[in-house]
PDB file of C-alpha atoms (C1' of nucleotides) in Angstrom:
ATOM      1  CA  MET A   1      -0.483  -0.036  -0.474  1.00 93.00           C
ATOM      2  CA  ARG A   2       2.578   2.085   0.527  1.00 94.00           C
ATOM      3  CA  GLN A   3       3.799   2.002  -2.953  1.00 94.00           C
ATOM      4  CA  ILE A   4       0.425   3.560  -3.780  1.00 96.00           C
ATOM      5  CA  PRO A   5       1.035   7.624  -5.173  1.00 96.00           C
ATOM      6  CA  LEU A   6       0.101  10.454  -3.748  1.00 97.00           C
ATOM      7  CA  GLY A   7      -3.490  11.603  -5.353  1.00 96.00           C
ATOM      8  CA  TYR A   8      -4.226   8.158  -6.360  1.00 97.00           C
ATOM      9  CA  VAL A   9      -5.791   5.305  -5.236  1.00 97.00           C
ATOM     10  CA  ALA A  10      -6.174   1.381  -5.405  1.00 97.00           C
ATOM     11  CA  THR A  11      -8.863  -1.192  -4.888  1.00 97.00           C
ATOM     12  CA  TYR A  12      -8.596  -3.703  -2.623  1.00 97.00           C
ATOM     13  CA  GLY A  13      -8.605  -6.096  -5.688  1.00 96.00           C
ATOM     14  CA  ASP A  14      -5.737  -4.338  -6.378  1.00 96.00           C
ATOM     15  CA  VAL A  15      -4.358  -4.136  -3.518  1.00 96.00           C
ATOM     16  CA  ALA A  16      -4.250  -7.853  -3.092  1.00 96.00           C
ATOM     17  CA  SER A  17      -2.410  -9.030  -6.586  1.00 95.00           C
ATOM     18  CA  LEU A  18       0.274  -6.951  -5.437  1.00 94.00           C
ATOM     19  CA  ALA A  19       0.184  -8.651  -2.163  1.00 94.00           C
ATOM     20  CA  GLN A  20       0.630 -11.710  -4.761  1.00 94.00           C
ATOM     21  CA  LEU A  21      -2.881 -12.692  -3.255  1.00 93.00           C
ATOM     22  CA  PRO A  22      -5.120 -11.993  -6.105  1.00 92.00           C
ATOM     23  CA  GLY A  23      -8.493 -13.438  -4.890  1.00 93.00           C
ATOM     24  CA  HIS A  24      -8.481 -12.565  -1.784  1.00 95.00           C
ATOM     25  CA  ALA A  25      -9.885  -8.371  -1.225  1.00 96.00           C
ATOM     26  CA  ARG A  26     -11.546  -9.276   1.517  1.00 96.00           C
ATOM     27  CA  LEU A  27      -8.463 -10.382   3.557  1.00 96.00           C
ATOM     28  CA  VAL A  28      -7.082  -7.206   2.562  1.00 96.00           C
ATOM     29  CA  GLY A  29     -10.100  -5.177   3.970  1.00 95.00           C
ATOM     30  CA  TYR A  30      -9.476  -6.950   7.277  1.00 94.00           C
ATOM     31  CA  ALA A  31      -5.955  -6.434   7.788  1.00 94.00           C
ATOM     32  CA  LEU A  32      -7.132  -2.851   6.841  1.00 95.00           C
ATOM     33  CA  HIS A  33      -9.789  -3.285   9.315  1.00 94.00           C
ATOM     34  CA  ALA A  34      -6.577  -4.168  12.276  1.00 92.00           C
ATOM     35  CA  LEU A  35      -4.183  -1.421  11.513  1.00 93.00           C
ATOM     36  CA  PRO A  36      -3.929   0.916  14.182  1.00 90.00           C
ATOM     37  CA  GLU A  37      -5.037   4.472  13.462  1.00 87.00           C
ATOM     38  CA  TYR A  38      -1.571   5.835  13.809  1.00 88.00           C
ATOM     39  CA  SER A  39       0.403   3.472  11.426  1.00 92.00           C
ATOM     40  CA  ASP A  40       1.968   5.442   9.268  1.00 92.00           C
ATOM     41  CA  VAL A  41       0.257   3.333   6.043  1.00 94.00           C
ATOM     42  CA  PRO A  42      -1.820   5.349   3.699  1.00 96.00           C
ATOM     43  CA  TRP A  43      -4.886   2.777   4.400  1.00 96.00           C
ATOM     44  CA  GLN A  44      -7.113   5.432   2.928  1.00 96.00           C
ATOM     45  CA  ARG A  45      -6.445   5.670  -0.814  1.00 97.00           C
ATOM     46  CA  VAL A  46      -7.460   1.785  -0.597  1.00 97.00           C
ATOM     47  CA  ILE A  47     -11.164   1.840  -1.759  1.00 97.00           C
ATOM     48  CA  ASN A  48     -13.891  -0.365  -2.883  1.00 97.00           C
ATOM     49  CA  ALA A  49     -13.378  -0.877  -6.594  1.00 96.00           C
ATOM     50  CA  GLN A  50     -17.054   0.568  -6.839  1.00 96.00           C
ATOM     51  CA  GLY A  51     -14.891   3.674  -6.330  1.00 96.00           C
ATOM     52  CA  LYS A  52     -16.593   4.662  -2.992  1.00 96.00           C
ATOM     53  CA  LEU A  53     -15.103   4.336   0.575  1.00 96.00           C
ATOM     54  CA  SER A  54     -15.943   1.022   3.041  1.00 96.00           C
ATOM     55  CA  LEU A  55     -14.964   2.923   6.275  1.00 95.00           C
ATOM     56  CA  GLY A  56     -19.112   3.282   7.046  1.00 91.00           C
ATOM     57  CA  ARG A  57     -19.401  -0.166   7.554  1.00 90.00           C
ATOM     58  CA  ALA A  58     -16.539  -0.694  10.108  1.00 92.00           C
ATOM     59  CA  TYR A  59     -17.084   2.812  11.437  1.00 92.00           C
ATOM     60  CA  PRO A  60     -20.502   4.782  11.386  1.00 91.00           C
ATOM     61  CA  GLY A  61     -19.455   8.089   9.837  1.00 90.00           C
ATOM     62  CA  GLY A  62     -16.014   7.407   9.230  1.00 92.00           C
ATOM     63  CA  ASP A  63     -16.026   7.715   6.044  1.00 93.00           C
ATOM     64  CA  LEU A  64     -16.163  11.539   6.188  1.00 94.00           C
ATOM     65  CA  HIS A  65     -12.614  11.493   7.898  1.00 95.00           C
ATOM     66  CA  GLN A  66     -10.737   9.373   4.648  1.00 96.00           C
ATOM     67  CA  ARG A  67     -12.944  11.390   2.257  1.00 96.00           C
ATOM     68  CA  HIS A  68     -11.161  14.526   4.252  1.00 97.00           C
ATOM     69  CA  LEU A  69      -7.987  12.776   4.017  1.00 96.00           C
ATOM     70  CA  LEU A  70      -8.572  12.227   0.245  1.00 97.00           C
ATOM     71  CA  GLU A  71      -9.487  15.600  -0.905  1.00 97.00           C
ATOM     72  CA  ALA A  72      -6.434  16.877   1.224  1.00 97.00           C
ATOM     73  CA  GLU A  73      -4.399  14.157  -1.207  1.00 97.00           C
ATOM     74  CA  GLY A  74      -5.870  15.621  -4.421  1.00 96.00           C
ATOM     75  CA  ILE A  75      -8.740  12.925  -4.932  1.00 97.00           C
ATOM     76  CA  VAL A  76     -11.947  14.557  -6.161  1.00 96.00           C
ATOM     77  CA  PHE A  77     -15.025  12.995  -5.573  1.00 96.00           C
ATOM     78  CA  ASP A  78     -18.274  13.205  -7.730  1.00 93.00           C
ATOM     79  CA  ALA A  79     -21.979  14.428  -6.469  1.00 92.00           C
ATOM     80  CA  ASN A  80     -22.828  11.132  -5.516  1.00 92.00           C
ATOM     81  CA  GLY A  81     -19.710  10.976  -3.002  1.00 93.00           C
ATOM     82  CA  ASN A  82     -17.916   8.656  -5.339  1.00 96.00           C
ATOM     83  CA  ILE A  83     -14.102   8.925  -7.056  1.00 96.00           C
ATOM     84  CA  ASP A  84     -13.618   8.163 -10.669  1.00 96.00           C
ATOM     85  CA  LEU A  85     -11.737   5.463 -10.976  1.00 95.00           C
ATOM     86  CA  LYS A  86     -10.605   6.156 -14.407  1.00 94.00           C
ATOM     87  CA  ARG A  87      -9.411   9.126 -13.513  1.00 95.00           C
ATOM     88  CA  PHE A  88      -7.979   8.229  -9.694  1.00 97.00           C
ATOM     89  CA  ARG A  89      -7.203   4.538 -10.055  1.00 96.00           C
ATOM     90  CA  TRP A  90      -3.266   3.513  -9.609  1.00 96.00           C
ATOM     91  CA  GLN A  91      -2.204   1.971 -12.629  1.00 90.00           C
ATOM     92  CA  PRO A  92       1.469   0.356 -12.302  1.00 83.00           C
TER      93      PRO A  92
ATOM     94  C1'  DG B   1     -14.382 -28.066  16.973  1.00 66.87           C
ATOM     95  C1'  DT B   2     -17.985 -25.978  14.160  1.00 66.87           C
ATOM     96  C1'  DG B   3     -20.711 -21.837  12.002  1.00 66.87           C
ATOM     97  C1'  DA B   4     -21.087 -17.306  11.235  1.00 66.87           C
ATOM     98  C1'  DT B   5     -19.416 -12.883   9.804  1.00 66.87           C
ATOM     99  C1'  DG B   6     -17.060  -9.263   7.376  1.00 66.87           C
ATOM    100  C1'  DA B   7     -12.863  -2.008   5.518  1.00 66.87           C
ATOM    101  C1'  DC B   8     -14.650  -7.150  -1.064  1.00 66.87           C
ATOM    102  C1'  DG B   9     -14.797  -9.075  -6.319  1.00 66.87           C
ATOM    103  C1'  DG B  10     -16.602 -10.697  -9.936  1.00 66.87           C
ATOM    104  C1'  DA B  11     -19.472 -13.892 -12.244  1.00 66.87           C
ATOM    105  C1'  DA B  12     -24.537 -14.623 -12.861  1.00 66.87           C
ATOM    106  C1'  DT B  13     -29.369 -13.100 -13.522  1.00 66.87           C
TER     107       DT B  13
ATOM    108  C1'  DT C   1     -27.248  -0.626 -15.093  1.00 66.87           C
ATOM    109  C1'  DA C   2     -29.410  -2.906 -10.682  1.00 66.87           C
ATOM    110  C1'  DT C   3     -29.275  -6.891  -7.503  1.00 66.87           C
ATOM    111  C1'  DT C   4     -28.393 -11.246  -6.011  1.00 66.87           C
ATOM    112  C1'  DC C   5     -25.258 -14.545  -5.262  1.00 66.87           C
ATOM    113  C1'  DC C   6     -21.369 -16.982  -3.955  1.00 66.87           C
ATOM    114  C1'  DG C   7     -16.316 -17.537  -3.067  1.00 66.87           C
ATOM    115  C1'  DC C   8     -12.697 -15.879  -0.663  1.00 66.87           C
ATOM    116  C1'  DC C   9     -10.165 -17.235   5.042  1.00 66.87           C
ATOM    117  C1'  DA C  10      -8.160 -14.899   9.381  1.00 66.87           C
ATOM    118  C1'  DT C  11     -11.737 -13.756  13.596  1.00 66.87           C
ATOM    119  C1'  DC C  12     -15.006 -14.523  17.143  1.00 66.87           C
ATOM    120  C1'  DA C  13     -19.309 -16.420  20.082  1.00 66.87           C
TER     121       DA C  13
END
DNA sequence: GTGATGACGGAAT
DNA sequence: TATTCCGCCATCA
């Protein structure tokens, strides 16, 4: 995840593949759930394949925090609160 | 030991 | 395009 450049995002599936675990997107999500808040890992750059934030499922309202962090990095959200993957998805 | 669940994804309908 | 269903496997009750 630390490979994700500032200003870009990656999906859970992408991170799983990068970790040589294709098809194990759920484990990535589970791993993030276990991350401490003070971690230096840019967990906010990982979103689901629909271009939406999934943090809301674990911490109600927490997606607002994530959105703020991403906006501070230059990510733009559309009117529906989604991210345009065609434009911001990190493609190595 | 067992079954249910989840920061998901992709195929099927 | 929108829903639903199933596979994935570490955790937890």
